[in-house]
């Protein structure tokens, strides 16, 4: 008993171990059952998913459900994506250690943190100022110094920092925003849900010859909205 107590105290410097669920164990199980079990193989992506504390990116009242197999509400009518979707989109974007990545739709900041584990620099754009501020603060608190949260309309991308080695969009436009295609480096991929009611996750790769596009699987994301001055 004494030995076990000592180990528990060492493992929980906050002293809250008796009340804190074992999130690391849940994360491990999430990776095994929801990701490896469904064909996500990229070891770097799996490692990042093992590392990022998803429970910190959901409202405190929902922390207990953070590692379940589904999306969760994060306020302002928005959601944090299902773990499988985050891992799958990350694997499709395939960020490399020296890459500069753009994300559109910061939301909770979770996908940005996963990208931040894998790439040199992540720029993530969020249109709801309160969500941008909250995620900026949380990402800084968790030490993601390589992730920049920008408040604004991601439809137009981030021309000043382009081209990007990958672009991940986590809100669905009716059609692919042309500025995002323009901001892809040669060899880079855009991973984006497209459509109104029936959305399809699409991957567009810029090759030396031009753009190659393919549909991956049906998805359901919140719509990509436009700033009033940009809305058509
Ligand atoms: N990647 C997020 C989940 C995204 S939810 C996560 O890991 O939690 C989609 C987000 O896109 C919402 O926060 C929504 O406010 C934002 N969004 C919608 N339209 C946008 C736009 N035009 N530019 C930037 N963000 C947008």
XYZ file of C-alpha atoms and ligand atoms in Angstrom:
258
model
C 0.000 0.000 0.000
C 2.748 2.415 0.996
C 4.669 1.614 -2.173
C 1.601 2.104 -4.338
C 0.849 5.437 -2.687
C 4.400 6.622 -3.282
C 4.148 5.728 -6.951
C 0.835 7.511 -7.293
C 2.235 10.639 -5.706
C 5.229 10.618 -8.010
C 2.991 10.212 -11.026
C 0.719 13.065 -9.992
C 2.671 16.115 -8.910
C -0.565 18.111 -8.672
C -1.701 15.812 -5.878
C -5.091 15.376 -7.560
C -4.577 11.803 -8.593
C -7.419 10.351 -6.575
C -9.900 12.574 -8.455
C -8.247 12.796 -11.851
C -9.207 10.077 -14.325
C -6.272 8.431 -16.043
C -6.423 10.431 -19.248
C -3.154 8.988 -20.575
C -4.582 5.468 -20.399
C -7.780 6.594 -22.127
C -5.728 8.250 -24.838
C -3.769 5.045 -25.367
C -7.012 3.110 -25.676
C -8.422 5.724 -28.065
C -5.379 5.302 -30.314
C -5.639 1.512 -30.234
C -9.380 1.122 -30.744
C -10.419 4.169 -32.765
C -7.297 4.834 -34.835
C -5.082 1.752 -35.259
C -8.213 -0.389 -35.206
C -9.557 1.530 -38.198
C -6.476 1.579 -40.325
C -4.560 4.727 -39.300
C -0.978 3.536 -39.688
C 1.251 6.634 -39.828
C 3.418 6.224 -36.667
C 4.119 9.955 -36.311
C 0.394 10.744 -36.421
C -0.366 8.003 -33.888
C 2.360 9.371 -31.585
C 0.950 12.891 -31.810
C -2.540 11.589 -30.992
C -1.053 9.749 -27.988
C 0.558 12.960 -26.798
C -1.945 15.831 -27.174
C -4.173 16.097 -24.068
C -7.564 16.177 -25.844
C -9.397 16.565 -22.511
C -7.894 20.060 -22.179
C -9.487 21.152 -25.476
C -13.091 20.382 -24.463
C -15.201 22.267 -21.902
C -14.191 21.157 -18.378
C -17.631 19.653 -17.797
C -17.082 17.328 -20.782
C -13.453 16.349 -20.009
C -14.650 12.945 -18.923
C -15.997 12.292 -22.449
C -12.989 13.704 -24.311
C -11.658 10.325 -25.469
C -14.975 8.960 -26.725
C -15.474 8.090 -30.350
C -17.285 11.239 -31.446
C -17.329 15.025 -31.773
C -18.193 17.226 -28.746
C -19.671 20.729 -28.441
C -17.150 23.485 -27.630
C -19.532 26.470 -27.471
C -20.570 29.089 -30.055
C -22.416 26.354 -31.959
C -19.088 24.699 -32.891
C -17.618 21.253 -32.245
C -14.273 19.538 -31.747
C -13.982 16.784 -34.386
C -14.046 13.063 -33.634
C -10.528 11.704 -32.887
C -10.614 9.458 -35.977
C -11.366 12.407 -38.265
C -8.522 14.479 -36.768
C -6.053 11.609 -37.169
C -7.246 10.740 -40.645
C -7.079 14.339 -41.952
C -3.632 14.721 -40.379
C -2.420 11.524 -42.043
C -3.782 12.737 -45.406
C -1.977 16.091 -44.989
C 1.163 14.159 -43.907
C 3.035 17.044 -42.202
C 6.828 16.744 -42.093
C 9.130 18.177 -39.387
C 10.242 21.180 -41.489
C 6.786 21.967 -42.915
C 4.714 25.108 -42.556
C 1.027 24.262 -42.295
C -2.173 26.285 -42.549
C -5.352 25.226 -40.746
C -8.699 26.929 -41.363
C -11.170 26.581 -38.456
C -9.192 26.577 -35.181
C -12.237 25.782 -33.034
C -10.901 24.216 -29.838
C -7.293 24.292 -31.089
C -7.007 20.480 -30.880
C -6.279 19.798 -34.559
C -3.788 22.690 -34.504
C -1.976 21.107 -31.547
C -1.786 17.738 -33.344
C -0.333 19.517 -36.405
C 1.991 21.463 -34.088
C 3.453 18.171 -32.837
C 4.368 17.190 -36.397
C 5.370 20.336 -38.296
C 7.750 23.260 -37.818
C 5.076 25.952 -37.853
C 1.278 25.998 -37.859
C -0.904 28.981 -38.739
C -4.535 28.461 -37.772
C -7.370 30.865 -38.603
C -10.617 31.155 -36.610
C -13.514 33.452 -37.473
C -15.171 33.509 -34.004
C -12.980 35.915 -31.992
C -13.867 34.315 -28.628
C -12.812 30.859 -29.837
C -9.607 32.265 -31.335
C -8.731 33.976 -28.044
C -9.501 30.898 -25.968
C -7.469 28.562 -28.191
C -4.577 31.012 -28.422
C -4.377 31.074 -24.627
C -4.680 27.297 -24.201
C -2.095 26.493 -26.891
C 0.358 28.921 -25.253
C -0.330 27.385 -21.848
C 0.377 23.893 -23.224
C 3.651 25.088 -24.766
C 2.730 25.094 -28.478
C 4.998 28.007 -29.343
C 5.019 26.976 -33.002
C 1.250 27.473 -33.409
C -0.077 30.935 -34.354
C -3.807 31.579 -33.975
C -5.124 34.275 -36.317
C -8.576 35.795 -35.943
C -10.260 36.199 -39.325
C -11.882 34.630 -42.368
C -9.888 31.600 -43.495
C -11.682 31.457 -46.875
C -8.946 33.712 -48.199
C -6.150 31.737 -46.533
C -3.086 33.622 -45.343
C -1.366 35.089 -48.398
C 1.408 36.745 -46.372
C 2.735 33.382 -45.136
C 2.055 31.309 -48.285
C 2.938 28.928 -49.845
C 2.131 26.160 -47.351
C 3.317 22.537 -47.303
C -0.213 21.436 -46.380
C -3.574 23.090 -45.725
C -6.191 21.456 -43.488
C -9.710 22.913 -43.466
C -12.076 21.837 -40.690
C -15.258 23.669 -41.738
C -17.078 22.908 -44.992
C -17.428 25.397 -47.866
C -19.870 24.682 -50.728
C -16.917 24.838 -53.109
C -13.140 24.865 -52.665
C -11.953 28.453 -51.985
C -9.606 29.389 -54.889
C -7.170 31.311 -52.615
C -6.385 28.075 -50.747
C -5.407 26.360 -54.007
C -3.173 29.327 -54.857
C -1.407 29.005 -51.487
C -0.331 25.348 -51.923
C 3.380 24.722 -52.533
C 4.309 22.178 -55.224
C 3.891 18.757 -53.599
C 1.529 20.168 -50.948
C -1.954 18.847 -50.189
C -5.205 20.590 -49.309
C -7.446 18.406 -47.113
C -10.956 19.844 -47.059
C -14.601 18.846 -46.527
C -16.689 20.181 -49.435
C -20.455 20.444 -49.898
C -23.667 21.723 -48.384
C -25.803 18.837 -47.174
C -23.764 15.962 -48.525
C -20.152 16.699 -47.795
C -17.179 14.792 -49.096
C -13.677 14.986 -47.687
C -11.461 15.930 -50.641
C -7.694 15.993 -51.108
C -6.168 18.304 -53.700
C -2.444 17.966 -54.422
C -0.456 20.553 -56.319
C 1.962 18.773 -58.627
C 4.360 20.303 -61.163
C 1.739 19.591 -63.803
C -1.202 21.156 -61.967
C -3.843 20.074 -59.450
C -4.904 16.505 -58.715
C -8.138 16.061 -56.800
C -9.834 13.057 -55.227
C -12.719 12.325 -52.882
C -11.869 10.317 -49.757
C -15.070 9.628 -47.762
C -18.316 11.375 -46.765
C -18.060 13.644 -43.720
C -20.118 16.085 -41.705
C -18.560 19.405 -40.657
C -19.992 22.768 -39.594
C -20.230 25.160 -42.564
C -17.385 27.495 -43.467
C -18.936 30.915 -42.940
C -17.805 34.187 -44.480
C -17.140 37.572 -42.929
C -20.077 39.813 -43.961
C -17.847 42.007 -46.156
C -16.627 38.950 -48.073
C -19.938 37.097 -48.377
C -21.171 36.744 -51.899
N -10.364 22.092 -35.924
C -11.292 22.290 -34.820
C -12.723 21.921 -35.138
C -13.299 22.841 -36.114
S -14.964 23.313 -35.912
C -10.854 21.546 -33.594
O -9.867 20.808 -33.632
O -11.495 21.735 -32.555
C -14.932 24.482 -37.256
C -14.432 25.834 -36.864
O -14.326 26.602 -38.062
C -15.376 26.597 -35.952
O -14.689 27.025 -34.808
C -15.821 27.791 -36.808
O -16.046 28.967 -36.073
C -14.655 27.935 -37.757
N -14.925 28.640 -39.012
C -16.043 28.611 -39.768
N -15.901 29.397 -40.860
C -14.652 29.910 -40.804
C -13.892 30.790 -41.648
N -14.398 31.317 -42.760
N -12.631 31.100 -41.276
C -12.078 30.599 -40.132
N -12.760 29.770 -39.296
C -14.011 29.432 -39.635
